[in-house]
CSV table of C-alpha atoms in Angstrom, one decimal:
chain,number,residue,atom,x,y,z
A,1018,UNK,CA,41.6,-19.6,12.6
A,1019,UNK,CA,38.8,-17.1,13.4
A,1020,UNK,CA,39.8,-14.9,16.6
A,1021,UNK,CA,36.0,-15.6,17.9
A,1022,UNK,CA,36.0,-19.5,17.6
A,1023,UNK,CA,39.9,-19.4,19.2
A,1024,UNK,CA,38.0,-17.6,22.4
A,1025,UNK,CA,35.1,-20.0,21.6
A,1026,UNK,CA,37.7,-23.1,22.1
A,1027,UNK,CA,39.8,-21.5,25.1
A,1028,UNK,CA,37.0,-21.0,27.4
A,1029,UNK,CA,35.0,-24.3,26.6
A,1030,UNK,CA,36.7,-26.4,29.4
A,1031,UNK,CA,36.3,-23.5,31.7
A,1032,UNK,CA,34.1,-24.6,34.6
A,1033,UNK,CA,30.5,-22.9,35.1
A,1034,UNK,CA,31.4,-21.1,38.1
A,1035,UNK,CA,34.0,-18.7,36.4
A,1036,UNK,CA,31.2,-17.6,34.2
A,1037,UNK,CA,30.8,-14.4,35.9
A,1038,UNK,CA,34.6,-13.3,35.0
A,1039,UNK,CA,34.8,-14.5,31.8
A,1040,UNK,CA,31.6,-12.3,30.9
A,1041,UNK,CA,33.7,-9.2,31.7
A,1042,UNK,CA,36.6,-10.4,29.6
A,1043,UNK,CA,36.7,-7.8,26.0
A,1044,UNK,CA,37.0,-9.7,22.8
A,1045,UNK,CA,37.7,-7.6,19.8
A,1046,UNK,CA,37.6,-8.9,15.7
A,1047,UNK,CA,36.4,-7.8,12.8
A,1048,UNK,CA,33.4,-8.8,11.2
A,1049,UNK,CA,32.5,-9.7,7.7
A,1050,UNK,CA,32.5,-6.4,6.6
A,1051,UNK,CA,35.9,-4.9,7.9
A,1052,UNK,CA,33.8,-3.6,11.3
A,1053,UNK,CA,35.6,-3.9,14.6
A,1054,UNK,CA,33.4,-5.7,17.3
A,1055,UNK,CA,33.8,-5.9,20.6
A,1056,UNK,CA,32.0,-7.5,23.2
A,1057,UNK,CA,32.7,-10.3,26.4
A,1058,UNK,CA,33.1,-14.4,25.5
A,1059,UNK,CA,29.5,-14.9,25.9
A,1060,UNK,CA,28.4,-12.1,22.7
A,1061,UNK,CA,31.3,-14.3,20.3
A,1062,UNK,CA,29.1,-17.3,21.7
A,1063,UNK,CA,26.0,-15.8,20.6
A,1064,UNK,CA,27.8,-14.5,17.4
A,1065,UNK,CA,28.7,-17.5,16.2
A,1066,UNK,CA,25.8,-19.8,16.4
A,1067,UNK,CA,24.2,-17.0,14.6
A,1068,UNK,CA,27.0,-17.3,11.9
A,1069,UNK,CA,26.8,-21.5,12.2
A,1070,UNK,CA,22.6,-20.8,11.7
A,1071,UNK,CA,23.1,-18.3,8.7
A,1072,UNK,CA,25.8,-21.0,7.0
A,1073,UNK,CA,23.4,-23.4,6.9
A,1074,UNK,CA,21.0,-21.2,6.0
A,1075,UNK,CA,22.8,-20.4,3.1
A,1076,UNK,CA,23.1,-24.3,2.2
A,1077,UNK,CA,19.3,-24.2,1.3
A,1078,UNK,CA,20.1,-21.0,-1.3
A,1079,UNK,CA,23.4,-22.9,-2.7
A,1080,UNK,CA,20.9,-26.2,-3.0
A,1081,UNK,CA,17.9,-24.2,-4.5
A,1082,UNK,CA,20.3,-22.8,-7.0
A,1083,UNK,CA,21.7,-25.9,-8.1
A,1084,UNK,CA,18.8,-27.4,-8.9
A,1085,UNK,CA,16.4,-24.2,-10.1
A,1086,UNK,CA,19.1,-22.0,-11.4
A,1087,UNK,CA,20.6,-18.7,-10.8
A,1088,UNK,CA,17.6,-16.4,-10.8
A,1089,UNK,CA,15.1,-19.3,-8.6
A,1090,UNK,CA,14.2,-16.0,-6.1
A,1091,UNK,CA,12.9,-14.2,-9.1
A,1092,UNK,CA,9.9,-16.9,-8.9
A,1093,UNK,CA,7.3,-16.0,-6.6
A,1094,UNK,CA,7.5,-19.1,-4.4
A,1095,UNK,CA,10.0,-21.4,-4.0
A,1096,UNK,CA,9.6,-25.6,-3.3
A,1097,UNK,CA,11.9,-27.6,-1.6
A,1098,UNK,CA,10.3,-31.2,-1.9
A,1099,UNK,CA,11.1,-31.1,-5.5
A,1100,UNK,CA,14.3,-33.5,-5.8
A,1101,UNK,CA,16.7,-31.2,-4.3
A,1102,UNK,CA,18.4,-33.6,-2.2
A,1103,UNK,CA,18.7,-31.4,0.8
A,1104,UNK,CA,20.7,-33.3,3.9
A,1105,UNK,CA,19.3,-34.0,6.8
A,1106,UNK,CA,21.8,-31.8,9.3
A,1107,UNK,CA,19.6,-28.9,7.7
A,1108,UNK,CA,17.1,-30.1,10.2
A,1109,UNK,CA,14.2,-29.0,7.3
A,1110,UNK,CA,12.0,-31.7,8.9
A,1111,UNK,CA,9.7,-29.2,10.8
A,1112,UNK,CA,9.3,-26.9,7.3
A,1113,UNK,CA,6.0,-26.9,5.6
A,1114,UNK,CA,7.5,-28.3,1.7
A,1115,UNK,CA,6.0,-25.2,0.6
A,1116,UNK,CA,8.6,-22.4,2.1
A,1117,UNK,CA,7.9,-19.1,0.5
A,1118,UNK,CA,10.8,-16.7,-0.8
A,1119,UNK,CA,9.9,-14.5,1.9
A,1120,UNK,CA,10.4,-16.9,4.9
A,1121,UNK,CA,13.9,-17.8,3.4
A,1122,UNK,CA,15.1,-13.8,2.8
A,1123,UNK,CA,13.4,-13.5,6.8
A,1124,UNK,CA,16.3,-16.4,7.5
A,1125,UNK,CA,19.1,-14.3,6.3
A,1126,UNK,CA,20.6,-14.5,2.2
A,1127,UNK,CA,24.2,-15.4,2.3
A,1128,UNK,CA,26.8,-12.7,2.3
A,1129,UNK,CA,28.2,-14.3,-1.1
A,1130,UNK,CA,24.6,-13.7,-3.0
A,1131,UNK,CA,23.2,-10.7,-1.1
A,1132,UNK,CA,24.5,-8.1,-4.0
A,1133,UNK,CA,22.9,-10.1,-7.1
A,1134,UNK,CA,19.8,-10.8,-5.1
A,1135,UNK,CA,19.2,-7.4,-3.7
A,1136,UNK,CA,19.9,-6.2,-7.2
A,1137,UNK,CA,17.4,-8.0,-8.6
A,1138,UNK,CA,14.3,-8.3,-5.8
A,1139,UNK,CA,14.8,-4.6,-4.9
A,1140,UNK,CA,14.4,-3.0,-8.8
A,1141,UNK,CA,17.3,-2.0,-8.9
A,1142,UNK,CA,18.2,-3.9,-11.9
A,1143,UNK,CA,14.5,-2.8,-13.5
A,1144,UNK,CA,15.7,1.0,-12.7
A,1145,UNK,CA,19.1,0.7,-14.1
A,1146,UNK,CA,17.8,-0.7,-17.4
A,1147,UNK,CA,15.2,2.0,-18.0
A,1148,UNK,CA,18.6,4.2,-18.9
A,1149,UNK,CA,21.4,4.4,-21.5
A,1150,UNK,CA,24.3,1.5,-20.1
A,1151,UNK,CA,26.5,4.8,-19.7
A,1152,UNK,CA,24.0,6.4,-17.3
A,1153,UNK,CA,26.0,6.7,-14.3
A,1154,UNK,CA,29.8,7.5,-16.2
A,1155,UNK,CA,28.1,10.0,-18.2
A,1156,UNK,CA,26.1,11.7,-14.7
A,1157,UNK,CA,29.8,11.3,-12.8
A,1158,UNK,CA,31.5,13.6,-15.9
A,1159,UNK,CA,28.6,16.1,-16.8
A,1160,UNK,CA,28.7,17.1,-12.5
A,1161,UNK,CA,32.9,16.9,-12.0
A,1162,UNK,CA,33.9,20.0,-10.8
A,1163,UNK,CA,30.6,21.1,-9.3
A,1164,UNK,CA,30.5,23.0,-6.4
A,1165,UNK,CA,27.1,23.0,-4.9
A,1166,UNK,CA,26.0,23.1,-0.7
A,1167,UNK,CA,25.4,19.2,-1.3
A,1168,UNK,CA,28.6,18.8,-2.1
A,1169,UNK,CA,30.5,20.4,0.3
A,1170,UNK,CA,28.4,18.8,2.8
A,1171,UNK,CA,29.5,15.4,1.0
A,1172,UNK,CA,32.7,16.8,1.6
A,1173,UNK,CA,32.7,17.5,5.2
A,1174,UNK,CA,30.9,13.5,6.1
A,1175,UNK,CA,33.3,11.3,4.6
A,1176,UNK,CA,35.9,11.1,6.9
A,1177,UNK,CA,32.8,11.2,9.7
A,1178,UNK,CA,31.6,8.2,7.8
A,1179,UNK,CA,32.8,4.6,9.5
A,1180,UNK,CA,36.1,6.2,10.9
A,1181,UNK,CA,38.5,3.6,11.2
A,1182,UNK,CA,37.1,1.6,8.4
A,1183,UNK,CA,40.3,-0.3,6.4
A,1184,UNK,CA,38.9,0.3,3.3
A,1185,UNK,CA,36.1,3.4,3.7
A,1186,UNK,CA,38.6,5.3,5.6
A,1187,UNK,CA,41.1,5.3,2.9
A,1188,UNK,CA,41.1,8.0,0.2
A,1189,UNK,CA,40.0,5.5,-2.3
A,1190,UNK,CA,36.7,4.6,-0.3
A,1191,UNK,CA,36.5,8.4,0.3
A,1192,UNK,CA,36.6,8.8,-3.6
A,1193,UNK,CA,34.2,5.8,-3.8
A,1194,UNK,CA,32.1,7.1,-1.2
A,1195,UNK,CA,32.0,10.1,-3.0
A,1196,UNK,CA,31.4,9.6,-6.5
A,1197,UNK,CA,28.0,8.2,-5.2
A,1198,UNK,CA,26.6,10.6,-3.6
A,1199,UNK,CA,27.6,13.7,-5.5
A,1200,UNK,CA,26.0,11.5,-8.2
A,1201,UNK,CA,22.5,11.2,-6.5
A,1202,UNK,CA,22.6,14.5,-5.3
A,1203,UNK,CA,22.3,15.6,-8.9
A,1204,UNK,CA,19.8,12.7,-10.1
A,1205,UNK,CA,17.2,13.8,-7.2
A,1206,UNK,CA,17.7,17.7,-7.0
A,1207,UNK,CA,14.9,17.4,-4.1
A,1208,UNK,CA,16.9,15.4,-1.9
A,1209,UNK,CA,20.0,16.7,-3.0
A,1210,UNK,CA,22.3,15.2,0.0
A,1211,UNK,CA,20.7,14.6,3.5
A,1212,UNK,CA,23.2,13.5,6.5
A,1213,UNK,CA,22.6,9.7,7.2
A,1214,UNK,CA,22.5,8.9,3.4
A,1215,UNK,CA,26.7,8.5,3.9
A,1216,UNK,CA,26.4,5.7,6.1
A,1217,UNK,CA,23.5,4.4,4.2
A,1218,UNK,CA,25.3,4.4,0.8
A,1219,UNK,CA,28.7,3.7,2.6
A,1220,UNK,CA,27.4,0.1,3.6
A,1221,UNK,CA,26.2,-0.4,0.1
A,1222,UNK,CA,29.5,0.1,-1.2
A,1223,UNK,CA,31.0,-2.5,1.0
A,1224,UNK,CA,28.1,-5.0,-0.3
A,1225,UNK,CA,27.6,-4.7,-3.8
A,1226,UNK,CA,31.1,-4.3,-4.6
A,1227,UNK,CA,30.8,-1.4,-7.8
A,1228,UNK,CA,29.9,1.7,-7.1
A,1229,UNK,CA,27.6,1.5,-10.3
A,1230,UNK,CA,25.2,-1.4,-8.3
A,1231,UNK,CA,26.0,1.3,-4.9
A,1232,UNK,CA,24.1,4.2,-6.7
A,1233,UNK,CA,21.1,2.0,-8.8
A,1234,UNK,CA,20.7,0.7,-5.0
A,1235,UNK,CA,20.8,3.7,-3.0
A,1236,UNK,CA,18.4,5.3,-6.4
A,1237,UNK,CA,15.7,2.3,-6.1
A,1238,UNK,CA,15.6,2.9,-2.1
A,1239,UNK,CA,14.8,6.6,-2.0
A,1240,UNK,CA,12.5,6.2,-4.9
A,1241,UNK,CA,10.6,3.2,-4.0
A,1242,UNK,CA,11.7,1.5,-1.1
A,1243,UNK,CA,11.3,4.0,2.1
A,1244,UNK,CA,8.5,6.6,1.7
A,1245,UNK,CA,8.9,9.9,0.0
A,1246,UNK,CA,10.6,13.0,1.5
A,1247,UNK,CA,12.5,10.7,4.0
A,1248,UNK,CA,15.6,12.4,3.2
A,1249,UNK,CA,14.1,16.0,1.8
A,1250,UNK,CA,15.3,19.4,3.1
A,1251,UNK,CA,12.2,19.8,5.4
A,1252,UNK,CA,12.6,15.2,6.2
A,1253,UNK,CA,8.8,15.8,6.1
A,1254,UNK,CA,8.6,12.1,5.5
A,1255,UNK,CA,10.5,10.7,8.4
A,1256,UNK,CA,8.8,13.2,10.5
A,1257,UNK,CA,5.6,11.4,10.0
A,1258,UNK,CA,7.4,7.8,10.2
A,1259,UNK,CA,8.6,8.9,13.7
A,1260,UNK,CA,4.9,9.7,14.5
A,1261,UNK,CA,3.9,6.0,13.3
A,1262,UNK,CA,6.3,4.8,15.3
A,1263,UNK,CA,5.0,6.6,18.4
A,1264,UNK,CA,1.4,5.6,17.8
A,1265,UNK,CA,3.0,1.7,17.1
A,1266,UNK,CA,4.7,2.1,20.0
A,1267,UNK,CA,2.0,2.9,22.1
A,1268,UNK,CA,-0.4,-0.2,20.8
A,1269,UNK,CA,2.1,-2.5,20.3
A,1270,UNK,CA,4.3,-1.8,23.5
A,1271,UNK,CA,2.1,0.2,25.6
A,1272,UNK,CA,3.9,0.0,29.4
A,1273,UNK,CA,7.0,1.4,27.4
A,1274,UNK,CA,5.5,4.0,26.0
A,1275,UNK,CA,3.1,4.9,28.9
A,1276,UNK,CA,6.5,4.4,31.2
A,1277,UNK,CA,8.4,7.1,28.5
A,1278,UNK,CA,5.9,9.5,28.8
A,1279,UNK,CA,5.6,9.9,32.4
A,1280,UNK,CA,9.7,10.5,31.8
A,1281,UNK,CA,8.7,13.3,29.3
A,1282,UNK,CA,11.2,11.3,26.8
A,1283,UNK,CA,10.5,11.5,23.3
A,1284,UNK,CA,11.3,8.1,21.4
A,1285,UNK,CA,12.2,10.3,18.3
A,1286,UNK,CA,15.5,10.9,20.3
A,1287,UNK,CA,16.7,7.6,19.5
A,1288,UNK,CA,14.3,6.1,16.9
A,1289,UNK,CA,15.4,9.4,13.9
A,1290,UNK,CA,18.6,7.9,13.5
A,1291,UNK,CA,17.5,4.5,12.9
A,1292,UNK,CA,14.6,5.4,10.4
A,1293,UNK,CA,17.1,8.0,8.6
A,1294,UNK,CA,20.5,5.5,8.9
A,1295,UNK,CA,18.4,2.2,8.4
A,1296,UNK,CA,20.0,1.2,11.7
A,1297,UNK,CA,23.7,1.1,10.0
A,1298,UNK,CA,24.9,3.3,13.2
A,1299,UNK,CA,23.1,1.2,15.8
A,1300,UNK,CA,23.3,-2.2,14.7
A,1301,UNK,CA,26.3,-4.0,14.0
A,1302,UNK,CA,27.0,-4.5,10.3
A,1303,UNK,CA,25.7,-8.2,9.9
A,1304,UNK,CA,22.8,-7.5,11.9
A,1305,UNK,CA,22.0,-4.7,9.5
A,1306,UNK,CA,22.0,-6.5,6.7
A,1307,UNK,CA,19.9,-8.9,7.8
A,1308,UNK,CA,17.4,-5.9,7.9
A,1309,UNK,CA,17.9,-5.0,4.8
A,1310,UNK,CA,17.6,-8.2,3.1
A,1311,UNK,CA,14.2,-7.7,4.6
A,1312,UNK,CA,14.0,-4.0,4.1
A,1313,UNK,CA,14.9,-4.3,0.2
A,1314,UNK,CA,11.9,-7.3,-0.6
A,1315,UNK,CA,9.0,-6.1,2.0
A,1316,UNK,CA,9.1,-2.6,2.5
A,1317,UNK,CA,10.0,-0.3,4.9
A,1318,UNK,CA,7.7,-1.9,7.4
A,1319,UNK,CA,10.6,-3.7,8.0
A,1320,UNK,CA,12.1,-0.3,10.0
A,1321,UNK,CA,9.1,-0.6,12.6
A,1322,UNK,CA,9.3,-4.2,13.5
A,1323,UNK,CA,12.9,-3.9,14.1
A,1324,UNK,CA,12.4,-0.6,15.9
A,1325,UNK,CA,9.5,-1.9,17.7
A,1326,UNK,CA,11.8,-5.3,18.4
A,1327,UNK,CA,13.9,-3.0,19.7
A,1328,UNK,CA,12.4,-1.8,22.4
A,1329,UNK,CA,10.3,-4.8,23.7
A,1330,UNK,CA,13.9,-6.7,24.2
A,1331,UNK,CA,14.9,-4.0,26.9
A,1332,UNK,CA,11.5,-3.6,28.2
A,1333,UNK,CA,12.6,-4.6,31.2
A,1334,UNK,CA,15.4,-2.2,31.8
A,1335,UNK,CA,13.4,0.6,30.6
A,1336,UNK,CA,10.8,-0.1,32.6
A,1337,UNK,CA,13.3,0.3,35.6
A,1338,UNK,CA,15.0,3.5,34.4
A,1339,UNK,CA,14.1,6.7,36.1
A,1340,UNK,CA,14.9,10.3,35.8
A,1341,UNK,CA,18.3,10.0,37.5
A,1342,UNK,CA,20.2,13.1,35.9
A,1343,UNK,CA,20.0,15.1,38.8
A,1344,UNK,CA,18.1,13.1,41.4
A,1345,UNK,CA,20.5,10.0,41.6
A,1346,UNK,CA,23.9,11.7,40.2
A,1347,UNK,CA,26.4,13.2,42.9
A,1348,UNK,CA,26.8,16.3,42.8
A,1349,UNK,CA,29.4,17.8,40.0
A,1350,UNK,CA,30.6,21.3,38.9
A,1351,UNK,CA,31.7,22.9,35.7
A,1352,UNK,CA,35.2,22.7,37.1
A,1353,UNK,CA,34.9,18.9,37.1
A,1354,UNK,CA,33.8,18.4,33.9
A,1355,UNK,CA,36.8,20.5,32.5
A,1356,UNK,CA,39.2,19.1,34.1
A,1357,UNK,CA,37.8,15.8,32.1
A,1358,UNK,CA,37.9,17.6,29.2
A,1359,UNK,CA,41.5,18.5,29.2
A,1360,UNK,CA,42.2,14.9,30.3
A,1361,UNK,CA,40.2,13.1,27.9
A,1362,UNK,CA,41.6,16.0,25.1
A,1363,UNK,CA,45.5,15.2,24.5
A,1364,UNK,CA,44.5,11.2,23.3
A,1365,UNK,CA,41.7,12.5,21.1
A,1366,UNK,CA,44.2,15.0,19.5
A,1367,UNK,CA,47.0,11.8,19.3
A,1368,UNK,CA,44.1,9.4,17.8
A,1369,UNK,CA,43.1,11.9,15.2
A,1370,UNK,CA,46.6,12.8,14.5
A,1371,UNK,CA,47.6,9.3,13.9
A,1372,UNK,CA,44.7,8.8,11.8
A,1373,UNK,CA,46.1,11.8,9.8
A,1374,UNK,CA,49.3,10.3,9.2
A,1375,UNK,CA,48.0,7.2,7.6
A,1376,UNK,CA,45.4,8.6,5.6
A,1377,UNK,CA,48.2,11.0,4.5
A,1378,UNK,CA,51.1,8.1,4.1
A,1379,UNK,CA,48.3,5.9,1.8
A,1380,UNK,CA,48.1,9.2,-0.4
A,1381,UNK,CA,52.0,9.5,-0.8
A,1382,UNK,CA,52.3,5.0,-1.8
A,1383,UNK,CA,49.5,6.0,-4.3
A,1384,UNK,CA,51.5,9.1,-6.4
């Protein structure tokens, strides 16, 4: 049984009035995607009638490929009054019988299709078949051995990449991992590598299952998806979508930004990691994805409403935060903070060390 719906079922008879302590009660499980979550009852709550809403989601998808076959999304819009025998727990009722591919790719595409249609609605598949079949073996064999500073830089982010991860943690995801982004690096001299391209490409692994379909996806993103020199030496591009933002911010959110300004707080803080990660750091995995089933079939518009989204959520805690570093903090001295260090020091050194030993016991069961 699913750790989240065993919490879901123990705390279901609990009275109202314990609510308060069962909010502060930690529930940890992994997600779809091998991701550790954590949060109290009430976020498993909220998780799974997300997961119960994107199930039956994906009913419509199974239904529309029964009865239109496996490439219906390829057609620009999609019917569901035409015979498809759809039943009535769906709760369709309030849909217009015209429902457009882009209304039902808003609702979520199930985990199970998301690799074929992403391959397929980003241009992906388009891109790959411009190319010899061999394309990517024979890219992988003309660079092996290459030393260049992309490279090492590869070299030094993979185990930074999802630490903890029980399958990108492991030398073969590392390999994986890799193998991908060496490859790019050496199709798109101009971006070569760019920190934030690891986790980008590391959660395409995990959904599109071959590392082939990992690098045409990560290709048809760079290339067409997000806007040029995102991820270039200089990241002229995202410099100028952080700007957007800010403007976007201001019109479409303007106590918030008004509010950050008087702080002297510059949104870029928070929103360059979200543009240049496509919110794999920030969001948890399944949420992600749900952006980028978006992301991959509109644009990268998509990164603005969600950023804008975002913000407007906590608009009401922002608007109550104040410059508290030194006016609301007690007093502390350097002293204080090292003796925190030292403290906090000997169980980082006993995590990474542990980590160590497994990575290092997987290598020895694999000779």
């Amino acid at each position: 049984m699913d750790i989240a719906f065993e919490w879901q079922a123990q705390f279901h008879i609990l009275r109202p009035s314990i609510h308060a302590r069962r909010a502060n009660i930690i529930v940890k499980f992994q997600d779809l995607y091998g991701f550790t979550v954590e949060g109290n009852v009430d976020d498993v709550n909220v998780l799974n009638e997300v997961r119960e809403k994107v199930r039956q989601q994906g009913r419509v998808w199974w239904a529309l490929e029964a009865s239109k076959g496996a490439n219906w999304y390829l057609q620009p819009q999609i019917s569901i009054s035409q015979g498809i025998g759809l039943k009535s727990s769906l709760k369709l009722s309030g849909f217009v019988n015209a429902i457009t591919l882009k209304k039902l790719i808003r609702k979520g595409i199930p985990p199970v299709l998301r690799p074929k249609v992403w391959f397929s609605l980003s241009g992906a598949a388009k891109k790959k078949s411009t190319v010899p079949e061999s394309y990517y073996n024979d890219l992988l064999k003309a660079v092996e051995g290459m030393d260049t500073p992309a490279t090492r830089q590869i070299d030094h982010d993979l185990p930074r990449t999802f630490p903890g991860h029980p399958w990108l943690d492991t030398p073969e995801g590392h390999a994986a991992l890799r193998r991908v982004l060496v490859g790019y690096s050496f199709r798109d001299s101009d971006v070569g590598y760019c920190q934030g391209l690891n986790y980008v490409a590391a959660l395409l692994l995990l959904v599109m299952k071959t590392e082939e379909d990992a690098f045409w996806m990560l290709a048809v993103l760079l290339e067409n998806v997000l806007v040029n020199d995102c991820y270039t030496t200089n990241l002229s591009g995202c410099h100028v979508e952080q700007r957007v933002f800010k403007d976007l911010l201001a019109k479409k959110c303007p106590r918030i930004a008004a509010h950050l300004e008087a702080l002297e707080f510059d949104v870029s803080l928070v929103a360059t990691e979200w543009f240049l990660c496509l919110f794999s750091k920030s969001l948890p995995s399944e949420t992600t994805l749900r952006v980028w089933d978006v992301l991959f079939y509109e644009g990268a518009k998509v990164l603005f409403h969600v950023a804008l989204a975002i913000f407007k959520m906590k608009e009401h805690e922002l608007l109550l935060t104040h410059q508290v570093a030194f006016d609301k903090i007690r007093f502390m001295t350097t002293n204080t903070i090292s003796k925190q260090r030292k403290k906090q020091e000997t169980e980082v050194m006993k995590e990474l060390d542990l980590r160590l030993r497994r990575l290092n016991s997987i290598r020895t069961n694999e000779k």
